[in-house]
Short mmCIF file of C-alpha atoms and ligand atoms in Angstrom, two decimals:
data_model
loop_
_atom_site.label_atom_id
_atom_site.label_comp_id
_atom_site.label_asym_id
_atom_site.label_seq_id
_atom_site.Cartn_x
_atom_site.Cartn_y
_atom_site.Cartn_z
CA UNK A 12 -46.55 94.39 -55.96
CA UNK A 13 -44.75 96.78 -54.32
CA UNK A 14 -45.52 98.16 -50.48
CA UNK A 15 -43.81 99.07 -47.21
CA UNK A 16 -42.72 96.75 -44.92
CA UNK A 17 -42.01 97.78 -41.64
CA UNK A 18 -39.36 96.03 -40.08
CA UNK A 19 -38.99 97.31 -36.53
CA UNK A 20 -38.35 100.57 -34.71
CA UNK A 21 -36.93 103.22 -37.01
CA UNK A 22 -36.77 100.35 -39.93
CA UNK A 23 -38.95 100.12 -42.71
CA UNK A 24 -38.22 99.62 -46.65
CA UNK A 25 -40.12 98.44 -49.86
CA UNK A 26 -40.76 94.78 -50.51
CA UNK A 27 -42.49 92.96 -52.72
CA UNK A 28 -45.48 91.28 -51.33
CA UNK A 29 -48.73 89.40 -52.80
CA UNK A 30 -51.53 91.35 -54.28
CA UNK A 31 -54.39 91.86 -52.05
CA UNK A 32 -57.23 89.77 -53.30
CA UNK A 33 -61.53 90.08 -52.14
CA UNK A 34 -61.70 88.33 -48.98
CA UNK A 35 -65.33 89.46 -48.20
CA UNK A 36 -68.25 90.37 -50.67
CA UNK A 37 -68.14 94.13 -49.19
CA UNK A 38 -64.37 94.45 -50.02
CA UNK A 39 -62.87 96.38 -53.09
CA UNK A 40 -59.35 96.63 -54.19
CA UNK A 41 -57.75 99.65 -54.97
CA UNK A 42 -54.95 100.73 -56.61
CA UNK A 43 -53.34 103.33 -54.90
CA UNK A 44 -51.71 107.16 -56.63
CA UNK A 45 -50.88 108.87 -54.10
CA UNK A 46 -50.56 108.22 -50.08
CA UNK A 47 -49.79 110.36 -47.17
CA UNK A 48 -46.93 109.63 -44.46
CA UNK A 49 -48.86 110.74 -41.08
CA UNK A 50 -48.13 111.71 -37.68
CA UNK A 51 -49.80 109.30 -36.52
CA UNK A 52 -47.56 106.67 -38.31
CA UNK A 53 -44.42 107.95 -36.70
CA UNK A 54 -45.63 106.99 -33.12
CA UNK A 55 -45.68 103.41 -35.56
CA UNK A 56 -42.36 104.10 -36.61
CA UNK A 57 -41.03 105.31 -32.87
CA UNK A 58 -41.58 101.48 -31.61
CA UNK A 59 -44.62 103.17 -29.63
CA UNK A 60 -47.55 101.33 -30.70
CA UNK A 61 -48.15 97.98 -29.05
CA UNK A 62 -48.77 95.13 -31.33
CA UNK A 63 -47.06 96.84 -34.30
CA UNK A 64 -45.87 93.55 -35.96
CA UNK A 65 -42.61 93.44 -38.17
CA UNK A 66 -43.87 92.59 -41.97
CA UNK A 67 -46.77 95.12 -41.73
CA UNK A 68 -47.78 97.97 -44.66
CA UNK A 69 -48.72 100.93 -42.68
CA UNK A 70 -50.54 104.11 -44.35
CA UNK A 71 -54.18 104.96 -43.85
CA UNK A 72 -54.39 107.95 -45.90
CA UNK A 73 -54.10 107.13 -49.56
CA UNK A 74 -56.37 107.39 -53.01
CA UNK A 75 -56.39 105.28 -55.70
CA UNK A 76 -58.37 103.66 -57.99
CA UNK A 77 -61.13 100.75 -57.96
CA UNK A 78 -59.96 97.42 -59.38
CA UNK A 79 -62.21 95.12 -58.31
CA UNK A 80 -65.42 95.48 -56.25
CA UNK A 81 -66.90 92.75 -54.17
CA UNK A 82 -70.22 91.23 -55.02
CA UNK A 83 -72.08 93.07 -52.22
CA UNK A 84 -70.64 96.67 -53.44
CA UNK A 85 -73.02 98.35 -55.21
CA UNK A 86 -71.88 101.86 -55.28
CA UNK A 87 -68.34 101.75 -56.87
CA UNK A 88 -67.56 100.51 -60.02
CA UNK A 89 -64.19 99.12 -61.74
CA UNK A 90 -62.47 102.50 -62.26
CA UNK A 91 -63.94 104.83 -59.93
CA UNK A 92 -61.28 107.09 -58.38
CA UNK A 93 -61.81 106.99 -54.65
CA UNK A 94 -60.57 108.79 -51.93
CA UNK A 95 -60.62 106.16 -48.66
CA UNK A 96 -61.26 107.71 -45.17
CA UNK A 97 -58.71 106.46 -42.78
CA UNK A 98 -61.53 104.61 -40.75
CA UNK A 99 -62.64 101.02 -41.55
CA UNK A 100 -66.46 101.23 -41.11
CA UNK A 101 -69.26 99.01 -41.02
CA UNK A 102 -71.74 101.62 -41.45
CA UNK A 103 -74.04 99.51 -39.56
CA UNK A 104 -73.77 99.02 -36.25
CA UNK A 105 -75.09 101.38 -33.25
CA UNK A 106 -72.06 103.92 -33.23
CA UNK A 107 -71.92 104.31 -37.08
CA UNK A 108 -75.21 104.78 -37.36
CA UNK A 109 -74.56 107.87 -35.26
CA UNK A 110 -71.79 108.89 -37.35
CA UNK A 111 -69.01 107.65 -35.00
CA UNK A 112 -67.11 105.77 -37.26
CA UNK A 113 -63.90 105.84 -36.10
CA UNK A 114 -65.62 104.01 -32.91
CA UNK A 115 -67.43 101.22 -35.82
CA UNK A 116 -67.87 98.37 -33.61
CA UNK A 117 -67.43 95.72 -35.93
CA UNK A 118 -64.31 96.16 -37.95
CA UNK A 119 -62.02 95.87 -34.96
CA UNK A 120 -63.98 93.49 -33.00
CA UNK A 121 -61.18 92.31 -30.66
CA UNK A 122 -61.18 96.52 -28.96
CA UNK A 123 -63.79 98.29 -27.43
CA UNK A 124 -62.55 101.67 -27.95
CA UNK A 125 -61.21 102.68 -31.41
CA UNK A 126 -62.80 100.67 -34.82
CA UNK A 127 -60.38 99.54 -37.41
CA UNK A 128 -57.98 101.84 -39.22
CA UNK A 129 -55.71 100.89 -42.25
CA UNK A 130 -52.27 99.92 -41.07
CA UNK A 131 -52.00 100.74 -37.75
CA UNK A 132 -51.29 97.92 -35.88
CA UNK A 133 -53.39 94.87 -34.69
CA UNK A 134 -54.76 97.33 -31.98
CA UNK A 135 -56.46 98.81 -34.46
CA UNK A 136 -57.65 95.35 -36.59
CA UNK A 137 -54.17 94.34 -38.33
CA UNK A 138 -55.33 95.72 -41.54
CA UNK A 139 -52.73 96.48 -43.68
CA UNK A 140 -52.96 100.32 -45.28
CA UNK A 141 -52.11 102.20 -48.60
CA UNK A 142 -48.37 103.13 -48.90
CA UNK A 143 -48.45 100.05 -51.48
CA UNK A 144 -49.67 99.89 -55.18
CA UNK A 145 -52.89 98.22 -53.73
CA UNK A 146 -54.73 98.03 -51.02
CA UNK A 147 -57.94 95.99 -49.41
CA UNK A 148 -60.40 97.94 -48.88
CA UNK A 149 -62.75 96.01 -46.09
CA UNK A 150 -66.46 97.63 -46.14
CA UNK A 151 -65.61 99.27 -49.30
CA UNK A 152 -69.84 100.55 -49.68
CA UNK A 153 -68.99 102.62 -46.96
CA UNK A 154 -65.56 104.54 -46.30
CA UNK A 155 -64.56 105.00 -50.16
CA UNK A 156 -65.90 108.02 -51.75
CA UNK A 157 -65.89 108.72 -55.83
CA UNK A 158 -63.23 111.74 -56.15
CA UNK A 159 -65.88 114.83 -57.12
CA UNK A 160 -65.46 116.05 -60.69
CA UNK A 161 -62.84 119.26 -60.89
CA UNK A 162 -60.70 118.03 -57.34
CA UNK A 163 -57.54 118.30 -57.05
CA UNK A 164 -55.93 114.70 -56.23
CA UNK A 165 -53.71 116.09 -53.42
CA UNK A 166 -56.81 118.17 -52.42
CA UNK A 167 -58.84 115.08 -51.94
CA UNK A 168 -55.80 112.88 -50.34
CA UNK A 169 -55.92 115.24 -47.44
CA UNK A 170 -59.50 114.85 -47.10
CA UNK A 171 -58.72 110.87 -45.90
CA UNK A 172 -57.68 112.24 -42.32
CA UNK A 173 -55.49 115.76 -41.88
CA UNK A 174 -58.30 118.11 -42.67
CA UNK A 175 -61.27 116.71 -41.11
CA UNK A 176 -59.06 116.19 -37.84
CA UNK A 177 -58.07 119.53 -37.77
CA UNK A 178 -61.77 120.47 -38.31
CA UNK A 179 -62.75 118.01 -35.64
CA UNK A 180 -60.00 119.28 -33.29
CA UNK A 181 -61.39 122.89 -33.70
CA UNK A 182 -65.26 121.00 -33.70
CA UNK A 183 -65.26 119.38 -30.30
CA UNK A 184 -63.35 122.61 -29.09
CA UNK A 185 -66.82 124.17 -29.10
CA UNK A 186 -65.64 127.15 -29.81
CA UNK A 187 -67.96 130.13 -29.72
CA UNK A 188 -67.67 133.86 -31.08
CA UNK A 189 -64.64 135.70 -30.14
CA UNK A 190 -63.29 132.59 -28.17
CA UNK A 191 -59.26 132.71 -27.80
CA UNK A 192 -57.72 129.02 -29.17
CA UNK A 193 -54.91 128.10 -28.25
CA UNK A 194 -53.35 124.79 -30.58
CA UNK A 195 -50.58 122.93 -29.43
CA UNK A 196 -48.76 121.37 -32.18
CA UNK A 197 -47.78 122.82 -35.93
CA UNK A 198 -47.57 119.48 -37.88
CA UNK A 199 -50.26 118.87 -40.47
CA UNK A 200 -53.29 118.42 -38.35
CA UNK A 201 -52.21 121.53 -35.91
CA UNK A 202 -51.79 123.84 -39.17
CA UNK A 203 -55.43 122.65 -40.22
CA UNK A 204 -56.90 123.24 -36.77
CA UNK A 205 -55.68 126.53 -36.74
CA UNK A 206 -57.29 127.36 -39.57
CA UNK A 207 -60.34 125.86 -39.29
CA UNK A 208 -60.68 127.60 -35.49
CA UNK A 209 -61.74 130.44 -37.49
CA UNK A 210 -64.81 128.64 -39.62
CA UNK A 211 -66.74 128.36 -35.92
CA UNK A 212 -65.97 132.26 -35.25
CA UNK A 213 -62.85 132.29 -33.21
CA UNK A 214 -61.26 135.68 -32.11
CA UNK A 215 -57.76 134.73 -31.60
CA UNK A 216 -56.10 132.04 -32.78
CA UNK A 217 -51.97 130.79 -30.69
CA UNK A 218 -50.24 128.14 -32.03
CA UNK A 219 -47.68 126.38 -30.13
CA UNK A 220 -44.55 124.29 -31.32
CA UNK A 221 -40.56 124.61 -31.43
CA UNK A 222 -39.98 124.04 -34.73
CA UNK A 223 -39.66 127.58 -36.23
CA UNK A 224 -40.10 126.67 -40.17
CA UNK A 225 -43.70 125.29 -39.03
CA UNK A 226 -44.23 128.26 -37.05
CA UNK A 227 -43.28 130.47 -40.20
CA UNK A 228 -45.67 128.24 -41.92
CA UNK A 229 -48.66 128.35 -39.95
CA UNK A 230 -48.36 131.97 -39.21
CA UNK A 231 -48.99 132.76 -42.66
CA UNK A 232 -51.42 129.75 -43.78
CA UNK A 233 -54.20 129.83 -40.84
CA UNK A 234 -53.15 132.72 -40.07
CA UNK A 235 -52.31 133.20 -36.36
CA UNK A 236 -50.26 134.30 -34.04
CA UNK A 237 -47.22 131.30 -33.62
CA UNK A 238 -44.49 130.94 -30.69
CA UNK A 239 -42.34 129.10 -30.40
CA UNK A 240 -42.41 126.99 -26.73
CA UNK A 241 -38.27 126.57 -26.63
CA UNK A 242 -37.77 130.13 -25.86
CA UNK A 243 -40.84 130.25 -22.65
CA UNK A 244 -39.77 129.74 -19.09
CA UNK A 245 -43.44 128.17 -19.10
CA UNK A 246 -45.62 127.70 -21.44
CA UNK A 247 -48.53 127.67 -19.79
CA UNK A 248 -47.96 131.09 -17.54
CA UNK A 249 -46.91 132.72 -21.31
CA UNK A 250 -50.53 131.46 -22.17
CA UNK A 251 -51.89 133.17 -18.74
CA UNK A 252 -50.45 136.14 -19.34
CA UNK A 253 -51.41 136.54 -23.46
CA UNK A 254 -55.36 136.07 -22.10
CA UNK A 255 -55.46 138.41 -19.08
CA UNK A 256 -54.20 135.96 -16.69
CA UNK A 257 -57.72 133.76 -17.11
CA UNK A 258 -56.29 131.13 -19.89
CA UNK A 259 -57.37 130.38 -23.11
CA UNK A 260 -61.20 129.63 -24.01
CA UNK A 261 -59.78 126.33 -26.01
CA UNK A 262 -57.50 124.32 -26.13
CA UNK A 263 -56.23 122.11 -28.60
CA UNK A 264 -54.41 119.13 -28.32
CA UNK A 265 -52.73 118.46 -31.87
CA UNK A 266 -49.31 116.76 -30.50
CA UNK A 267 -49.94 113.71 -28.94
CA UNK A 268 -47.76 110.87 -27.33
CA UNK A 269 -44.64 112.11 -29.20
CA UNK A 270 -44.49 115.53 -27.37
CA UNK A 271 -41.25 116.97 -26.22
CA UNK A 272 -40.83 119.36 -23.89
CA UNK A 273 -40.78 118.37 -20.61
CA UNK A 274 -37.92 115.70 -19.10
CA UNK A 275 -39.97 113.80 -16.63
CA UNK A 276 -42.53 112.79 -19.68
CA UNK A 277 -39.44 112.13 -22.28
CA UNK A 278 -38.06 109.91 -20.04
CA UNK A 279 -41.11 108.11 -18.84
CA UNK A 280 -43.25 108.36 -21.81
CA UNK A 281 -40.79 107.55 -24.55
CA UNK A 282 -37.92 106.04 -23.34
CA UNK A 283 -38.61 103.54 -20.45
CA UNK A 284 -42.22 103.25 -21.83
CA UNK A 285 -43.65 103.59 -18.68
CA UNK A 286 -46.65 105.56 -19.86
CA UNK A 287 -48.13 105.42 -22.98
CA UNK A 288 -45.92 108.47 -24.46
CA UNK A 289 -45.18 111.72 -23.28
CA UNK A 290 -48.06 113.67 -22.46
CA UNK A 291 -46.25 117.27 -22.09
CA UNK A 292 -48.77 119.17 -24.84
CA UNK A 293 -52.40 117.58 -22.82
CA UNK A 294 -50.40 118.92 -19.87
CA UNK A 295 -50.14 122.10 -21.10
CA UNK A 296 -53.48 122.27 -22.38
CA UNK A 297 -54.74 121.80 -19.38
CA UNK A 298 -53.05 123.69 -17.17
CA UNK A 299 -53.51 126.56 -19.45
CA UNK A 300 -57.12 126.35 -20.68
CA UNK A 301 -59.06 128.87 -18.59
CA UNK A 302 -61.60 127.34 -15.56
CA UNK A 303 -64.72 126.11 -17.16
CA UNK A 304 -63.23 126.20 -20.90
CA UNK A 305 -62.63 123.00 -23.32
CA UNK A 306 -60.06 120.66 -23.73
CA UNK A 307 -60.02 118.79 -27.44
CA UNK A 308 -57.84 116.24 -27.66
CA UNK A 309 -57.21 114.20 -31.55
CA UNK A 310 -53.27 114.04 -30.68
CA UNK A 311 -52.79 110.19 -30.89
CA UNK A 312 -52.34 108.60 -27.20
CA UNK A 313 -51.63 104.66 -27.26
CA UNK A 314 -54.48 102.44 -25.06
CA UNK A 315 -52.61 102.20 -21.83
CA UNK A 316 -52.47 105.03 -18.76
CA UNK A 317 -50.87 108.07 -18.96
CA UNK A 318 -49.81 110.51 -16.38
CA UNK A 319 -52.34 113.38 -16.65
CA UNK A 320 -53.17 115.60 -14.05
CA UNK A 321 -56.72 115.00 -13.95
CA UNK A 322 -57.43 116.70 -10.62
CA UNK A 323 -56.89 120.19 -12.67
CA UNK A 324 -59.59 118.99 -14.74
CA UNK A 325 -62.03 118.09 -11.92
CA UNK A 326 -61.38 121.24 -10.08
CA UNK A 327 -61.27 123.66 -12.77
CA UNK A 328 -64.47 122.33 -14.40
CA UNK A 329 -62.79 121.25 -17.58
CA UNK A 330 -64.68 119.56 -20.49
CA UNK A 331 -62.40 117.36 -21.94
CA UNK A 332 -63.61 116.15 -25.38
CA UNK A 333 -61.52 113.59 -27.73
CA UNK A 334 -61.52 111.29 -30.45
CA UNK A 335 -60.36 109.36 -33.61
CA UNK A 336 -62.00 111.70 -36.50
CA UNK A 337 -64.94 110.13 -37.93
CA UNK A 338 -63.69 111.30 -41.50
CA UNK A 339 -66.94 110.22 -43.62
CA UNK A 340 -68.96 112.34 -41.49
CA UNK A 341 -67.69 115.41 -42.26
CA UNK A 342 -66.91 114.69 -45.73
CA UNK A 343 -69.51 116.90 -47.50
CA UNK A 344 -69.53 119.80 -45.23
CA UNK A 345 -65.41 119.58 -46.53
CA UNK A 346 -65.86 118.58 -49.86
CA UNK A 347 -68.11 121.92 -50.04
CA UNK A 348 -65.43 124.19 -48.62
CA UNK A 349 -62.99 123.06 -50.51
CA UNK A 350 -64.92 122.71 -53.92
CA UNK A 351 -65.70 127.16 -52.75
CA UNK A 352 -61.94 127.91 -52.19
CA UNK A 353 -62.50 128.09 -48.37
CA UNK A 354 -59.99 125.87 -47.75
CA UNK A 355 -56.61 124.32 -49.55
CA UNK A 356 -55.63 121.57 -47.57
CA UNK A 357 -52.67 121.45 -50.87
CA UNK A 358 -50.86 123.43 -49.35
CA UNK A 359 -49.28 121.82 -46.78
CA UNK A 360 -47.55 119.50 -48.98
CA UNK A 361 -44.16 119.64 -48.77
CA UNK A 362 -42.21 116.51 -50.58
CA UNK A 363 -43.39 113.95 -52.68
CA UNK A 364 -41.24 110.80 -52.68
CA UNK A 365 -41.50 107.51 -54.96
CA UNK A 366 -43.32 104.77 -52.95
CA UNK A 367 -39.84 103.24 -53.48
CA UNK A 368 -37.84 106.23 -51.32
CA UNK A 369 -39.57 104.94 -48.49
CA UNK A 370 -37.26 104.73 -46.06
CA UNK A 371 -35.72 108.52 -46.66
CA UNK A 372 -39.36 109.80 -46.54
CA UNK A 373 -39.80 108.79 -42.97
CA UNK A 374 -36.33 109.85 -42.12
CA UNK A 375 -37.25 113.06 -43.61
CA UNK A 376 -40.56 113.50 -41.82
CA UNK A 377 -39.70 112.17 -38.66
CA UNK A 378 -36.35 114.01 -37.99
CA UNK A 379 -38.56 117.00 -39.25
CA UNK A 380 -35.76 117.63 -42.06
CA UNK A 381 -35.95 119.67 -45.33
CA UNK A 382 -38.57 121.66 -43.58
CA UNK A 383 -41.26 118.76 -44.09
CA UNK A 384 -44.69 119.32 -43.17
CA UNK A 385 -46.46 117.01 -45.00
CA UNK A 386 -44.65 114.00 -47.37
CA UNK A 387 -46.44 112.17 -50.03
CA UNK A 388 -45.97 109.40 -51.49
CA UNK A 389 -46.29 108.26 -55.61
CA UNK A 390 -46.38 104.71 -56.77
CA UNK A 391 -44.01 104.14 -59.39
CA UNK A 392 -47.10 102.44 -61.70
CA UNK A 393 -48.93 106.17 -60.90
CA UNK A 394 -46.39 109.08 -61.14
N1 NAD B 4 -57.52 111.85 -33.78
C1 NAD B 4 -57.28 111.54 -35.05
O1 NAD B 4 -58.13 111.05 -35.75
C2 NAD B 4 -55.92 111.85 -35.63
C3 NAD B 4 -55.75 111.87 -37.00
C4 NAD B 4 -54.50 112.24 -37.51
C5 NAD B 4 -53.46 112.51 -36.65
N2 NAD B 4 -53.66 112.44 -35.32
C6 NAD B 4 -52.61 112.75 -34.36
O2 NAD B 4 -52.41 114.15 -34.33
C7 NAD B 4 -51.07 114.41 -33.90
C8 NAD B 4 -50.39 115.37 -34.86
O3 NAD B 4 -50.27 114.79 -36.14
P1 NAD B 4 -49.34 115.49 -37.24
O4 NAD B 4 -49.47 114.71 -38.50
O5 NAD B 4 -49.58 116.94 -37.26
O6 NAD B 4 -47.90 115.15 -36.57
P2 NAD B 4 -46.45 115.85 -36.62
O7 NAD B 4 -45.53 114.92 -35.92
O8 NAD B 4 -46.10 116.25 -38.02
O9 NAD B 4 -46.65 117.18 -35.75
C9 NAD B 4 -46.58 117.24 -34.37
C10 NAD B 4 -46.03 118.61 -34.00
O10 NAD B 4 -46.06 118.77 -32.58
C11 NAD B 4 -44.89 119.49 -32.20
N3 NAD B 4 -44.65 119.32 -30.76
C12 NAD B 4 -43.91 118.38 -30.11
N4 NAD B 4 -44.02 118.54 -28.78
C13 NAD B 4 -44.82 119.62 -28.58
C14 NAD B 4 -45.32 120.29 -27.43
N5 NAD B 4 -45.01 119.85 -26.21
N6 NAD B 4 -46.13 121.37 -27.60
C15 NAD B 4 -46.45 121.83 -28.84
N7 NAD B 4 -46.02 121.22 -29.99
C16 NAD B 4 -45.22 120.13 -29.84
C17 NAD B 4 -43.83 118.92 -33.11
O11 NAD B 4 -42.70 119.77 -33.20
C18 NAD B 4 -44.59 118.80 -34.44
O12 NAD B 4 -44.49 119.96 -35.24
C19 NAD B 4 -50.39 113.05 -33.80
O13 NAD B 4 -50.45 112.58 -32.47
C20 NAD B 4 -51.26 112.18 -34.66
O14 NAD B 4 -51.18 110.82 -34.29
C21 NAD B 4 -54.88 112.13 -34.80
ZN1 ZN B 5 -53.20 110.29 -40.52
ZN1 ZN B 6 -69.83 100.10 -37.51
#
């Protein structure tokens, strides 16, 4: 079969590798139609995720269908179509049975922070993911979920990790009536945070990037005000100043450890690797969130320290609240929206490449060319 192959920073193609077969009774294997290309894998594809071994399929949001079903799965059948949550879940153990599964405590037993996700490293259980024709599917009773009757299939791929993280994101915000949100970052998962900010009764909604076609974009879709950070002396006293000189109720964290903005960070964070990435956005959020408000956090950091000014936090009574999105969670409370025309997560597709194109699709999506937002892929066997 067919499936990406990454080779090293920057480097990845298509090879041929062996089909996936049922290592486990509670595995199923799934052939996949359509898969994602996510921010998340470009701090892969950057070289800044440790343990990111050469020969590795990355991809953890896909759909597909069920070819085989272990002898333990009861609730999927030989040609279900599934959408898989991003998280690799026992459903068992103490933190999934309080619906943190992107903690699960078993499927990446060697950490003790995040649970397993498809390809994304040993760090997070050396599973490989779905930009292949098929995929493993480890505690496949669990994550999988049958494709409701009457969804779109590009609707439901973006229900395996951008939407609920933006929905998380504007979640552990806390955000109350009238609040003012700001969200750093228009990619994917910034654009769906945005709009889901209003859902828990925002009254203003900033969005913060540099890339003006996502700005144009996100404007329009959430809809918000959008600025562009490039043309601020300071981002944060431009934030002071929009909310009375107090700072924003919430703010949102929807870059990560691939922020730009700020030289000391570039240079620390992502080229001498001295911290794990470049923590400009958090800083910002910090600085700019008001005394007592909320800092959410589900931009991707990697497990070592980074250079955060926690003493703002301590002294301007921060909450700081973060985490991998628990995706099967929220599933029905998202499945309902979009099933109502509340939301279109769609929309935010931009390209779809064959699985084959590989290579150009992360060019594309990394370089931020074409005015890509969000790049799918097709396997040939499914277009
Ligand atoms: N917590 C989770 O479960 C989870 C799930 C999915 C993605 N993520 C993470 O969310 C983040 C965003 O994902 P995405 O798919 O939208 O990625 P993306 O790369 O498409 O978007 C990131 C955006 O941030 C912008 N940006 C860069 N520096 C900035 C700064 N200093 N201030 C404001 N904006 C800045 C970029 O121009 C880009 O538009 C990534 O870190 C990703 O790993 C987390
Ligand atoms: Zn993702
Ligand atoms: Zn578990």
């Amino acid at each position: 079969m067919l499936a990406m192959n990454y080779r090293g920073p920057y480097r990845v193609r298509v090879d041929h590798k062996p089909m996936p077969e049922i290592q486990h009774p509670r595995d199923a294997i799934v052939q996949v139609t359509r898969a994602c290309i996510c921010g998340s894998d470009l701090h892969l594809y950057h070289g800044m995720v440790p343990d990111t071994r050469v020969g590795s399929t990355f991809g953890h949001e896909f759909i597909g269908i069920v070819r085989e079903v272990g002898t333990a799965v009861e609730n999927l059948k030989v040609g279900d179509k599934v959408l898989v949550p991003f998280n690799i879940a026992c459903g068992q153990c103490v933190f999934c049975r309080q619906g943190l599964f992107a903690n699960c405590h078993e499927s990446n037993s060697m950490s003790t922070a995040v649970g397993g996700i498809f390809g994304y490293s040993h760090i997070a259980g050396g599973f490989d993911g779905g930009q292949t024709e098929y995929v493993r599917v480890p505690y496949a009773d669990v994550g999988p979920t049958v494709i409701p009757e009457g969804m779109n299939d590009e609707d439901a791929l973006l229900l395996t990790d951008v939407l609920p993280t933006g929905y998380q994101a504007a979640e552990m915000g806390g955000i109350k009536t009238g609040d003012t949100v700001v969200v750093f970052g228009a990619g994917p998962v910034g654009i769906m945070a945005a709009r889901c900010a209003w859902l828990f009764g925002a009254g203003r909604v900033i969005v913060i990037d540099h890339l003006e076609y996502r700005l144009e974009f996100v404007k329009k879709y959430a809809p918000c005000e959008a600025y562009n950070f490039k043309s601020m002396d300071d981002p944060v006293v431009f934030i002071k100043r929009m909310t009375d000189w107090l700072g924003a109720d919430v703010c949102i964290d929807a870059v990560g450890s691939d922020a730009c903005g700020n030289a000391m960070q570039t240079i620390t964070g992502k080229k001498l690797l001295l911290q794990a990435g470049s923590a400009t956005a958090l800083h910002w959020a910090i600085n700019s969130v008001k005394k007592g408000g909320i800092v959410s956090i589900v931009g991707v950091y990697g497990p070592t320290d980074n250079l955060v000014p926690i003493g703002n936090v301590v002294n301007k009574g921060i909450t700081v609240r973060a985490n991998q999105t628990s995706v099967k969670r929220l599933l029905p409370r998202l499945i309902e929206h979009i099933q109502n025309g509340i939301l279109s997560p769609k929309d935010i597709i931009t390209h779809r490449f064959a699985l084959e194109d590989i290579a150009e699709a992360y060019h594309i999506f990394s370089s931020k060319l074409d005015a890509c937002i969000k790049p799918v892929l097709v396997p040939n066997a499914s277009s």
